[in-house]
Tab-separated table of C-alpha atoms in Angstrom:
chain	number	residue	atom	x	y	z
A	1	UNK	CA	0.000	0.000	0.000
A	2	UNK	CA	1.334	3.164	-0.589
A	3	UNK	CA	0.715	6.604	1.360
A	4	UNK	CA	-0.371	9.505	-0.964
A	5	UNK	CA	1.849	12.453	1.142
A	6	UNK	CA	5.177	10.947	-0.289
A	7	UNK	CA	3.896	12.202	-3.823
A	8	UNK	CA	2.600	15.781	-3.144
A	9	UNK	CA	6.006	16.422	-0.313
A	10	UNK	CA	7.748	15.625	-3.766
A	11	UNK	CA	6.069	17.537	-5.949
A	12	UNK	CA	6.048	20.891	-3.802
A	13	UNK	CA	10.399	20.253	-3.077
A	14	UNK	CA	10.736	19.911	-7.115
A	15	UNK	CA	8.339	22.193	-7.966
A	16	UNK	CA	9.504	25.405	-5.161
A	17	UNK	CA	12.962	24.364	-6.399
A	18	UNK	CA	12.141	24.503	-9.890
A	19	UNK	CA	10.921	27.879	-9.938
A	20	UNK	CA	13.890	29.135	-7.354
A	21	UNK	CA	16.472	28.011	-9.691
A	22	UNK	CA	15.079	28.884	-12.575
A	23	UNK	CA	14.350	32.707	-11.257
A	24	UNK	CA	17.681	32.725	-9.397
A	25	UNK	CA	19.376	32.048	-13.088
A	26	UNK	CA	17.898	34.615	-14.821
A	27	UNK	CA	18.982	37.045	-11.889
A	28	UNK	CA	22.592	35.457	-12.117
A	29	UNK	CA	22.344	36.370	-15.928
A	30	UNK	CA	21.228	39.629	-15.469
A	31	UNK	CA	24.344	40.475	-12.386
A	32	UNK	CA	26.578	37.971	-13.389
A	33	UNK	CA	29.864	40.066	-12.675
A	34	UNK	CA	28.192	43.084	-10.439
A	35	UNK	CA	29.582	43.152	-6.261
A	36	UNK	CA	27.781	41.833	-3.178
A	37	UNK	CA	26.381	38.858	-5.628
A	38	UNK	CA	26.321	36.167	-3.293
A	39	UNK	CA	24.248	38.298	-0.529
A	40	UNK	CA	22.297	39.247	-3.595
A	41	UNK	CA	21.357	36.024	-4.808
A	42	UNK	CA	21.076	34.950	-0.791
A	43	UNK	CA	18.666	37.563	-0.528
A	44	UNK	CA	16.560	37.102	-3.895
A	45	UNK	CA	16.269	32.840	-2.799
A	46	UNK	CA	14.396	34.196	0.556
A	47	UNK	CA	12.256	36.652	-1.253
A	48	UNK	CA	11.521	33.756	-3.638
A	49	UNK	CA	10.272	31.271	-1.603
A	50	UNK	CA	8.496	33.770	0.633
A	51	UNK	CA	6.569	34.897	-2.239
A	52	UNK	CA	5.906	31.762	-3.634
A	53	UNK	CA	4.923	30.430	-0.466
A	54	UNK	CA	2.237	33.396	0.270
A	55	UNK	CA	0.974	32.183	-3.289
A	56	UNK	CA	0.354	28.563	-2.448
A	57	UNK	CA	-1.584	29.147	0.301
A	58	UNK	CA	-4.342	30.817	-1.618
A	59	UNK	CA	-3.836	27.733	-4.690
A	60	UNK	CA	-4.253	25.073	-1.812
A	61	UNK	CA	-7.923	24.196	-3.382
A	62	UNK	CA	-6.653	24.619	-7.071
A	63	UNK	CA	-7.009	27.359	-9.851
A	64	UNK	CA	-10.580	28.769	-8.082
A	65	UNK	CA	-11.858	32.456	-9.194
A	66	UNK	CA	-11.217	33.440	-5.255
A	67	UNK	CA	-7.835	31.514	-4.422
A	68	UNK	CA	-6.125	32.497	-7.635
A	69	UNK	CA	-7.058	36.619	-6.954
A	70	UNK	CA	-5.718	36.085	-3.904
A	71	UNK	CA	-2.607	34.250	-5.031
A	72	UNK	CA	-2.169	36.775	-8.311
A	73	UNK	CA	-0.183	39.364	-6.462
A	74	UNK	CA	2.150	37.278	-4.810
A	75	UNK	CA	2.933	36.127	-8.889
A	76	UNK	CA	3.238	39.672	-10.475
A	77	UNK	CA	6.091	39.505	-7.718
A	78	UNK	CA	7.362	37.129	-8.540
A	79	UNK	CA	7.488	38.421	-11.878
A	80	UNK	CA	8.015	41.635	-11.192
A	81	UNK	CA	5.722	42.939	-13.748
A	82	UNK	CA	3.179	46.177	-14.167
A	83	UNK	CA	0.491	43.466	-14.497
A	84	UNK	CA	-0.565	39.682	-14.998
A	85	UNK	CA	-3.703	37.619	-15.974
A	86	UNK	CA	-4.492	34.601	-15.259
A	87	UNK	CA	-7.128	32.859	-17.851
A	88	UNK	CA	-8.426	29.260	-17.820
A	89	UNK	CA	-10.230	27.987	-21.042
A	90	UNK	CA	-13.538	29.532	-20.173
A	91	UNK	CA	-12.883	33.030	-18.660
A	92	UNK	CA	-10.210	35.328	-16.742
A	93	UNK	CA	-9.597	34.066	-13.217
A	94	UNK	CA	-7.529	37.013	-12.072
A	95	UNK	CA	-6.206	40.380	-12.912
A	96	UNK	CA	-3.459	42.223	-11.094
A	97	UNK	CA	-1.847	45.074	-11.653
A	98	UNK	CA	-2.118	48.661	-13.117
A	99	UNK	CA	-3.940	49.490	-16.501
A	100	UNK	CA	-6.977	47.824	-15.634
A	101	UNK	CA	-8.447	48.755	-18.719
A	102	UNK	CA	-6.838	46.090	-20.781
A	103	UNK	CA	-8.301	43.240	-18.052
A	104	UNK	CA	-11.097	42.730	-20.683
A	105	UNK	CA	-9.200	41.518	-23.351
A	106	UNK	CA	-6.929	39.373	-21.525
A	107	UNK	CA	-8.587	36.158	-21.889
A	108	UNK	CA	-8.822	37.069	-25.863
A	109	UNK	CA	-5.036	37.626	-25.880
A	110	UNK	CA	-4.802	33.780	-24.161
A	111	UNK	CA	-6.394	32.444	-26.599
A	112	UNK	CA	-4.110	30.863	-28.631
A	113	UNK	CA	-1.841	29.709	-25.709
A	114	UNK	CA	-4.683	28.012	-24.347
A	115	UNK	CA	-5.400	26.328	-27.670
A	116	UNK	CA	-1.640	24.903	-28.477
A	117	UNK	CA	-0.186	24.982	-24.810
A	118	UNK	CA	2.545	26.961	-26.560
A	119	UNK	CA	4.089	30.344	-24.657
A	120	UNK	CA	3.483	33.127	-26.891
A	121	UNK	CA	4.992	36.885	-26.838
A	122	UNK	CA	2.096	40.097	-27.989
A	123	UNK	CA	3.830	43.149	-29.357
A	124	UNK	CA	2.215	46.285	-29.273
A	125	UNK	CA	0.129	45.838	-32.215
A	126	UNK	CA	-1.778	43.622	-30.469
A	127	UNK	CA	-1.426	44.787	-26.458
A	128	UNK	CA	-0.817	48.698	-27.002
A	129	UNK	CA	-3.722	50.875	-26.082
A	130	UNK	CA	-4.429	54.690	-26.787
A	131	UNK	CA	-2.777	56.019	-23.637
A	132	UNK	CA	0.783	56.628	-24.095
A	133	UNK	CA	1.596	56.797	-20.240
A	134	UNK	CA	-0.002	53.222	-20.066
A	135	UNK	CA	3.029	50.670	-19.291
A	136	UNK	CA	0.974	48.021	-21.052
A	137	UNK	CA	2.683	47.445	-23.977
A	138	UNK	CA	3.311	43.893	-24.703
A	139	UNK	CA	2.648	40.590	-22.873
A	140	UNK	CA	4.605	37.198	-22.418
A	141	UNK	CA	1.823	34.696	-21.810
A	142	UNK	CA	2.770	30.760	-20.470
A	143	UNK	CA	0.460	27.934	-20.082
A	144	UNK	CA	0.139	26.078	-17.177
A	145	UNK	CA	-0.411	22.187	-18.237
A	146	UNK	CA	-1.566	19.437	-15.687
A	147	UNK	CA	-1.511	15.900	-17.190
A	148	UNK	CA	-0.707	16.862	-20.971
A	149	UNK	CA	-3.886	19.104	-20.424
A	150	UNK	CA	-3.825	23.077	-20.513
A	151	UNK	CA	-5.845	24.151	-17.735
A	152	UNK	CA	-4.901	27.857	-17.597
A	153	UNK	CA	-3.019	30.542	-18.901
A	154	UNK	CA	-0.614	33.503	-16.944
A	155	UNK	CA	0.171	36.784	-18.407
A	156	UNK	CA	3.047	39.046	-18.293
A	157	UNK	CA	1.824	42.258	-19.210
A	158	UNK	CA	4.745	45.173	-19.266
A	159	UNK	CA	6.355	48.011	-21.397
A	160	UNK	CA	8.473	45.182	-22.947
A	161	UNK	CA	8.897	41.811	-23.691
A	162	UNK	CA	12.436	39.714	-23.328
A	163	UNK	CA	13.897	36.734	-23.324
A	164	UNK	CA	14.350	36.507	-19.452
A	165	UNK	CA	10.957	37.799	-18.460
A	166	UNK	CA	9.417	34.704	-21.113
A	167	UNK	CA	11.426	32.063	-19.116
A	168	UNK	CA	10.512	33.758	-15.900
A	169	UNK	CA	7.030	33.021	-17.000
A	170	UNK	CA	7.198	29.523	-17.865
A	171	UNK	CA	8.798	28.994	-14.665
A	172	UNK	CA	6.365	30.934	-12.480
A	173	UNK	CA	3.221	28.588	-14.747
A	174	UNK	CA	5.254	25.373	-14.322
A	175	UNK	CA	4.672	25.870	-10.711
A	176	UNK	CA	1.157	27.140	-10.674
A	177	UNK	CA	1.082	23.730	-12.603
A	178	UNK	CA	2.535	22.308	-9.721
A	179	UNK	CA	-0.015	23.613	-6.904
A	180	UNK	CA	-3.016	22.611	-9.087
A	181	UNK	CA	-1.865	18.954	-8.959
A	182	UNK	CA	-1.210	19.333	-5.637
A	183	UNK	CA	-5.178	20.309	-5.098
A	184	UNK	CA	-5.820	17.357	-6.825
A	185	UNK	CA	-4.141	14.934	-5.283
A	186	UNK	CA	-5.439	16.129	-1.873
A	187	UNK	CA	-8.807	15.736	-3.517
A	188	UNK	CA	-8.343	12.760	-4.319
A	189	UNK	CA	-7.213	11.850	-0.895
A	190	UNK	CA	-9.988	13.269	0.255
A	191	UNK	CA	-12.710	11.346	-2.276
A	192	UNK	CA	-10.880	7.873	-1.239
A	193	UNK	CA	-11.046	8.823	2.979
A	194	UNK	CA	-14.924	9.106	1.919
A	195	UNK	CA	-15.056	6.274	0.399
A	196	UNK	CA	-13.051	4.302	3.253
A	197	UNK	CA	-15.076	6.217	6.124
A	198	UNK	CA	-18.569	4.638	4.005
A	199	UNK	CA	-16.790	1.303	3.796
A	200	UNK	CA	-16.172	0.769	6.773
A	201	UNK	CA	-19.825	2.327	8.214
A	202	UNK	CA	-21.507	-0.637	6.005
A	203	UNK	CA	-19.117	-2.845	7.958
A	204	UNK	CA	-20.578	-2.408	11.351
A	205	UNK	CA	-20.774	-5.653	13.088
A	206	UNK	CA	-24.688	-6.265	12.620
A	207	UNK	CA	-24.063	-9.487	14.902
A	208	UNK	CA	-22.527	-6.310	17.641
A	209	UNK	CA	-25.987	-4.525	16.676
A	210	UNK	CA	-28.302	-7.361	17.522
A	211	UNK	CA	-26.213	-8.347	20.668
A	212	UNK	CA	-26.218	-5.258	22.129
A	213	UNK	CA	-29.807	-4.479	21.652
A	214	UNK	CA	-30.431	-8.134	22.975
A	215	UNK	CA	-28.314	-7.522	26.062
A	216	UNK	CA	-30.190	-4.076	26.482
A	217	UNK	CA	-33.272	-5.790	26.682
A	218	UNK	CA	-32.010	-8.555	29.060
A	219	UNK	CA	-31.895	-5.640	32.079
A	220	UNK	CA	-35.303	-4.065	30.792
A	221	UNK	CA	-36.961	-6.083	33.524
A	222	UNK	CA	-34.407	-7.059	36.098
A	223	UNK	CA	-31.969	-3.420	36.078
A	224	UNK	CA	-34.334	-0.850	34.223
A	225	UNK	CA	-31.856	1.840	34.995
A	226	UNK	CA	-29.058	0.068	33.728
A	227	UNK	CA	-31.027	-1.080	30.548
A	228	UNK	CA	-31.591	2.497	30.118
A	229	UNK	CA	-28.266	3.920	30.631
A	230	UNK	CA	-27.187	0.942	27.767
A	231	UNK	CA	-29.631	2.639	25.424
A	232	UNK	CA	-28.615	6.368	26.081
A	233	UNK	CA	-25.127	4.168	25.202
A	234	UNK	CA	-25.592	2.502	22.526
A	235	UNK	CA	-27.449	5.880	20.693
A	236	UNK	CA	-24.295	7.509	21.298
A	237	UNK	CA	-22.549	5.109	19.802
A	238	UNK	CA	-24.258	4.901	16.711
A	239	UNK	CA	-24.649	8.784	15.912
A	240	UNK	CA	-21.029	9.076	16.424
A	241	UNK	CA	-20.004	6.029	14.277
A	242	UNK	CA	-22.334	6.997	11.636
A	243	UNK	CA	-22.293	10.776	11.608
A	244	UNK	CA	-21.466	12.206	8.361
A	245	UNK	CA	-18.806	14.733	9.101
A	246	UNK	CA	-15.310	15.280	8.690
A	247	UNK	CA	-12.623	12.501	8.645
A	248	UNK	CA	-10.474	13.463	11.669
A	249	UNK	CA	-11.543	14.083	15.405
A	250	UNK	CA	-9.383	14.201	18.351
A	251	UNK	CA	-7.875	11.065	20.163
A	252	UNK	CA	-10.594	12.320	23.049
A	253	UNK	CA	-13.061	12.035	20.860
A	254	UNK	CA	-12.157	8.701	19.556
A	255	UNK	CA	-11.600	7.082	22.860
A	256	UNK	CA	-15.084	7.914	24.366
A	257	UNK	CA	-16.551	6.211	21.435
A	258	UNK	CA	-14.430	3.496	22.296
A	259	UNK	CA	-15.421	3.401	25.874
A	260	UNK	CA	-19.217	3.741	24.668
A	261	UNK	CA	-18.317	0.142	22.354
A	262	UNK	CA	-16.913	-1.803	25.389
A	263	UNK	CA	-19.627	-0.411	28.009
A	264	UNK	CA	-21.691	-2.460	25.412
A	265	UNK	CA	-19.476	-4.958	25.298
A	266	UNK	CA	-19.348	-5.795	29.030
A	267	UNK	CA	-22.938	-5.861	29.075
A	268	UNK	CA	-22.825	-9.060	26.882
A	269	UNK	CA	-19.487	-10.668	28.323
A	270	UNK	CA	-19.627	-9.530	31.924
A	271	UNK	CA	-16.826	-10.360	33.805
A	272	UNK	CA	-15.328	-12.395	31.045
A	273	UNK	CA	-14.183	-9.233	29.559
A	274	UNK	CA	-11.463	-6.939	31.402
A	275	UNK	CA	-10.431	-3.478	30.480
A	276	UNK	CA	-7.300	-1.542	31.161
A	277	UNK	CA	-7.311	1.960	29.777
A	278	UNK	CA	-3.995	4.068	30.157
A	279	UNK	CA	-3.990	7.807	28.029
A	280	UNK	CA	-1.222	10.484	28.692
A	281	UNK	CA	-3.242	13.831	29.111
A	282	UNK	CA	-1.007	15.408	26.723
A	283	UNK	CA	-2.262	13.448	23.456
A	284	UNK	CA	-6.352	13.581	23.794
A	285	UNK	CA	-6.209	16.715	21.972
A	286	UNK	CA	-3.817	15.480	19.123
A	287	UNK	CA	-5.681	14.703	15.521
A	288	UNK	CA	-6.295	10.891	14.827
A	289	UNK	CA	-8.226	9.759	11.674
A	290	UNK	CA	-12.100	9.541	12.232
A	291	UNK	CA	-13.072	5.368	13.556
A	292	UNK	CA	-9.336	4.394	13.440
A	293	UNK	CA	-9.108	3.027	16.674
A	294	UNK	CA	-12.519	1.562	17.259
A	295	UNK	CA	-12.358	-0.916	14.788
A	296	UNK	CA	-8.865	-2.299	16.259
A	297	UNK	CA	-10.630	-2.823	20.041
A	298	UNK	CA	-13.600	-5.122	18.051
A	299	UNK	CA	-11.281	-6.761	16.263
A	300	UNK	CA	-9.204	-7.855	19.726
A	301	UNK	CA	-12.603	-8.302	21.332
A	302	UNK	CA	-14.004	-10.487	18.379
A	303	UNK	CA	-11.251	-12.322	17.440
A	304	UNK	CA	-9.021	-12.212	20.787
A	305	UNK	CA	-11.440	-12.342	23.782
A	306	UNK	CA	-14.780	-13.888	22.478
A	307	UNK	CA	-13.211	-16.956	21.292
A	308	UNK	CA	-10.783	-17.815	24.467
A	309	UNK	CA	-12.160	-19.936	27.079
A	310	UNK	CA	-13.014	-17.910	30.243
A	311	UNK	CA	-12.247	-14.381	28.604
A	312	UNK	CA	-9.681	-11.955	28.633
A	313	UNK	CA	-8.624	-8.375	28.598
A	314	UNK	CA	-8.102	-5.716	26.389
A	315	UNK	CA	-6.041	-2.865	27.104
A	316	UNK	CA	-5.983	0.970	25.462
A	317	UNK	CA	-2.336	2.935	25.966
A	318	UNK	CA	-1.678	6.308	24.807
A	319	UNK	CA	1.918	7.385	25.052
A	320	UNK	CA	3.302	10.803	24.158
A	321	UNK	CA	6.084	10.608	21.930
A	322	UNK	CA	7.347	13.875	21.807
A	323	UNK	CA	6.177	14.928	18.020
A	324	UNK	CA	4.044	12.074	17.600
A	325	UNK	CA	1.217	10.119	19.940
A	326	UNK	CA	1.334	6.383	19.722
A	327	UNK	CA	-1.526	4.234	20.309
A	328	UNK	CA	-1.490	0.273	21.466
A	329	UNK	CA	-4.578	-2.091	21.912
A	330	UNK	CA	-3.664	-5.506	22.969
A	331	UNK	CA	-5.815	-8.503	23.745
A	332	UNK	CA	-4.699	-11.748	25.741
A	333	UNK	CA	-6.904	-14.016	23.427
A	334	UNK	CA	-6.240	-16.386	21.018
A	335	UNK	CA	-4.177	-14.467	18.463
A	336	UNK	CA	-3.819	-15.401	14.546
A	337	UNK	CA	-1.857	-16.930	12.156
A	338	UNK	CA	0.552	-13.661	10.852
A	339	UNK	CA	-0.891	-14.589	7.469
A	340	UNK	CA	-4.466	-13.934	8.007
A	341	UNK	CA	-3.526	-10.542	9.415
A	342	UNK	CA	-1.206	-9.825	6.740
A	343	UNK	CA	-4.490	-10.700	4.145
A	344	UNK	CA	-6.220	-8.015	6.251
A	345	UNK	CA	-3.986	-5.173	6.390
A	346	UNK	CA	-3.436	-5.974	2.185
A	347	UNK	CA	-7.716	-5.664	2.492
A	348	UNK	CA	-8.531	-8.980	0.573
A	349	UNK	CA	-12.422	-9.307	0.701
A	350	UNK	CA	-12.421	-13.096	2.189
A	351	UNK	CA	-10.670	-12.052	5.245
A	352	UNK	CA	-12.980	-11.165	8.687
A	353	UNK	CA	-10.839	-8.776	10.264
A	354	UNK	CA	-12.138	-6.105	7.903
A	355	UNK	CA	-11.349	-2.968	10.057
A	356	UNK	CA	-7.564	-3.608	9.911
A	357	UNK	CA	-7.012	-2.946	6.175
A	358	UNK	CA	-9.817	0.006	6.510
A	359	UNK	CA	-7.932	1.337	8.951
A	360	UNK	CA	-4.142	1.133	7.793
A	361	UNK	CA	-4.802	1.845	4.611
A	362	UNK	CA	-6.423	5.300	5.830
A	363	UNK	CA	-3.902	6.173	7.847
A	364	UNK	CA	-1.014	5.398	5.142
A	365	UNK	CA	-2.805	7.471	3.076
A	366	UNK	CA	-2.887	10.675	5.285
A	367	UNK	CA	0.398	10.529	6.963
A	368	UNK	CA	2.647	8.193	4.907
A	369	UNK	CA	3.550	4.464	4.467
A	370	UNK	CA	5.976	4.933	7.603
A	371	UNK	CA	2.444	5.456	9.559
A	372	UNK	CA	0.683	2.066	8.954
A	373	UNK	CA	-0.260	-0.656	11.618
A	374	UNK	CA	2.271	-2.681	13.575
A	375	UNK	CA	0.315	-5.872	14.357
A	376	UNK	CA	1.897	-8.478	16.602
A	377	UNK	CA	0.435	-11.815	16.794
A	378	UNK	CA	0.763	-15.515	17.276
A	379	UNK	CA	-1.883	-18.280	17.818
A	380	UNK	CA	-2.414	-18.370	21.091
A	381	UNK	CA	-0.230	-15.302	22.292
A	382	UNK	CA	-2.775	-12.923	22.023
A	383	UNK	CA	-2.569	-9.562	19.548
A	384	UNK	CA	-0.962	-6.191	19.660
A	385	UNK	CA	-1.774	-3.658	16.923
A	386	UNK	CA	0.326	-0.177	17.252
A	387	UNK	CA	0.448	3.139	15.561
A	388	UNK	CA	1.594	6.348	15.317
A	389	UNK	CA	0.464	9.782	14.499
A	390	UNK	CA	2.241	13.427	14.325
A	391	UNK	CA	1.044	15.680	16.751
A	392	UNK	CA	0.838	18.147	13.516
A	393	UNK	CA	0.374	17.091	9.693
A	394	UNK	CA	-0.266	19.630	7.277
A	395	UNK	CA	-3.988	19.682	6.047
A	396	UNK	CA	-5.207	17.233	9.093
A	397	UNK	CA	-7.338	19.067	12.229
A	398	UNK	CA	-10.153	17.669	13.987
């Protein structure tokens, strides 16, 4: 399984040092020889990727009419020109700059690099305007091309075109290129959590339903006030499992679900069923993906304690790590053959431990393949699953 952060982390290194080097060789060109060039060039790298960093913030969601006129003066500085337009094939996205009169034909004067995904250069036949103050004059327009697709145009628009403002360009739109793959892939990230998180809703133990609904109704008569705390329980537990929301909560949030599951539990197993529960304040506020530890405790309890003769228990420990929390449920049941775990974590459909594969495959995909499950098993030696998450990954809050 592979995580999907390794991809984008690449992309934004290559693509910020793309344009860097690029712009930082057209400003060696243009000083090649002139004093003070080393704190000059020092000095123009920082201003780079400040700017360019400013600009991705506001591209984060792709080439939108808001983020890109947000992200549009952060380019015409890093292009250092009077004014740029940004087109995509069906209208002008963004216009920044002085001579706002000429905004209206900017998407005309894309034309043609939108059509052949070639850069172009307009003299001032075509850009030059009646107003002789106007610094307007010409325009060096780049596409920016996802895929082998042109999804949008950006326009140098100055008192004169030349070679090292036309390279500057292409530079500055192979990195808008960049940021709009980068929007989406996190899309797609997103679109595949969804369709994990819906997964792994159908795959609520209907067995764990019926149980726990049969177990309510065992104390209706004998304990009616524990038969109703159960049910105040076991609604809790369902709205939160099945609550359409975002993908992330906190590791609080996560473990009182948890502790709603094996209040349930207990009901059915009584004393059969031990819990040990261990959390380091520190980590209940940290980020964990949404039903990623849930899943592990059924697993131990339907596959550990339920089969094993007189019971077991099942213990929960949180551990601060410094820059990451790690998380360990372990069960003193039966255990499993290291294959039929390893069929679950690769998510192969004839295997019952479901949840596993849900859940390490989500959280590979938001933090990285270094962030999967650690499953430790043998038959008969009982089963610990571990995990880690950062206390902070870019894009993940509760």
């Amino acid at each position: 399984m592979s995580g999907s952060f390794h991809l984008p982390t690449a992309i934004v290194v290559t693509g910020a040092f793309l344009l860097v080097l690029g712009l930082l060789r057209l400003l060696r060109q243009g000083r090649r020889g002139s004093r003070g060039f080393v704190s000059d060039v020092d000095h123009a790298t920082h201003a780079t990727l400040h700017t360019a960093s400013m600009a991705s913030r506001h591209l984060q969601d792709g080439l939108t009419p808001e983020g890109t006129a947000r992200a549009a003066k952060h380019l015409r500085a890093l292009l250092g020109s009077p004014a740029i337009a940004v087109c995509d094939p069906f209208s002008l996205l963004a216009w920044e700059g002085v001579a706002d009169h000429h905004r209206d034909r900017a998407r005309a004067d894309a034309e043609e690099v939108l059509t052949t995904g070639r850069t172009i250069v307009l003299g001032q036949d075509a850009v030059g305007c009646d107003d002789p103050d106007c610094p307007v004059k010409t325009a060096v327009i780049a596409p920016v091309v996802t895929e082998d697709r042109v999804v949008a145009s950006i326009a140098a628009y100055g008192p004169q075109a030349y070679a090292g403002l036309a390279r500057a360009t292409e530079e500055v739109a192979r990195w808008v290129a960049t940021q709009a793959e980068l929007a989406e892939l996190g899309r797609e990230r997103t679109r595949t959590m969804e369709a994990e998180l819906r997964a792994l809703r159908a795959q609520i133990s209907p067995h764990f339903i019926y149980n726990s609904l049969a177990a309510i109704a065992s104390f209706v008569r004998t304990d009616p006030e524990r038969a109703r705390e159960l049910l105040l329980e076991f609604a809790d537990f369902t709205r939160y499992a099945l609550r359409r929301g975002g993908a992330f909560t906190t590791l609080a949030e996560e473990l009182r679900n948890v502790e709603r599951y094996l209040t349930l539990e207990q009901a059915r197993y009584g004393d059969r069923m031990r819990i040990s529960l261990m959390v380091a304040p520190e980590v209940l506020p940290v980020t964990v993906p949404y039903l990623a530890i849930q899943p592990i405790v059924e697993n131990a309890v339907r596959h550990g304690i339920a089969g094993k003769e007189g019971g077991g228990q099942v213990s929960i420990v949180a551990t601060d790590r410094g820059s990451e929390a790690e998380i360990a449920i372990e069960d003193d049941g039966t255990g499993a053959e290291p294959e039929v775990i390893r069929r679950a974590l690769d998510g192969l459909a004839d295997s019952d431990s479901v949840g596993l594969g849900n859940v390490d495959a989500r959280l590979r995909q938001v933090y990285g393949d270094d962030f999967g499950l650690v499953v430790e098993t043998a038959p008969g030696a009982g089963t610990k699953v571990t995990f880690r998450v950062p206390k902070y990954a870019p894009g993940v809050h509760a």
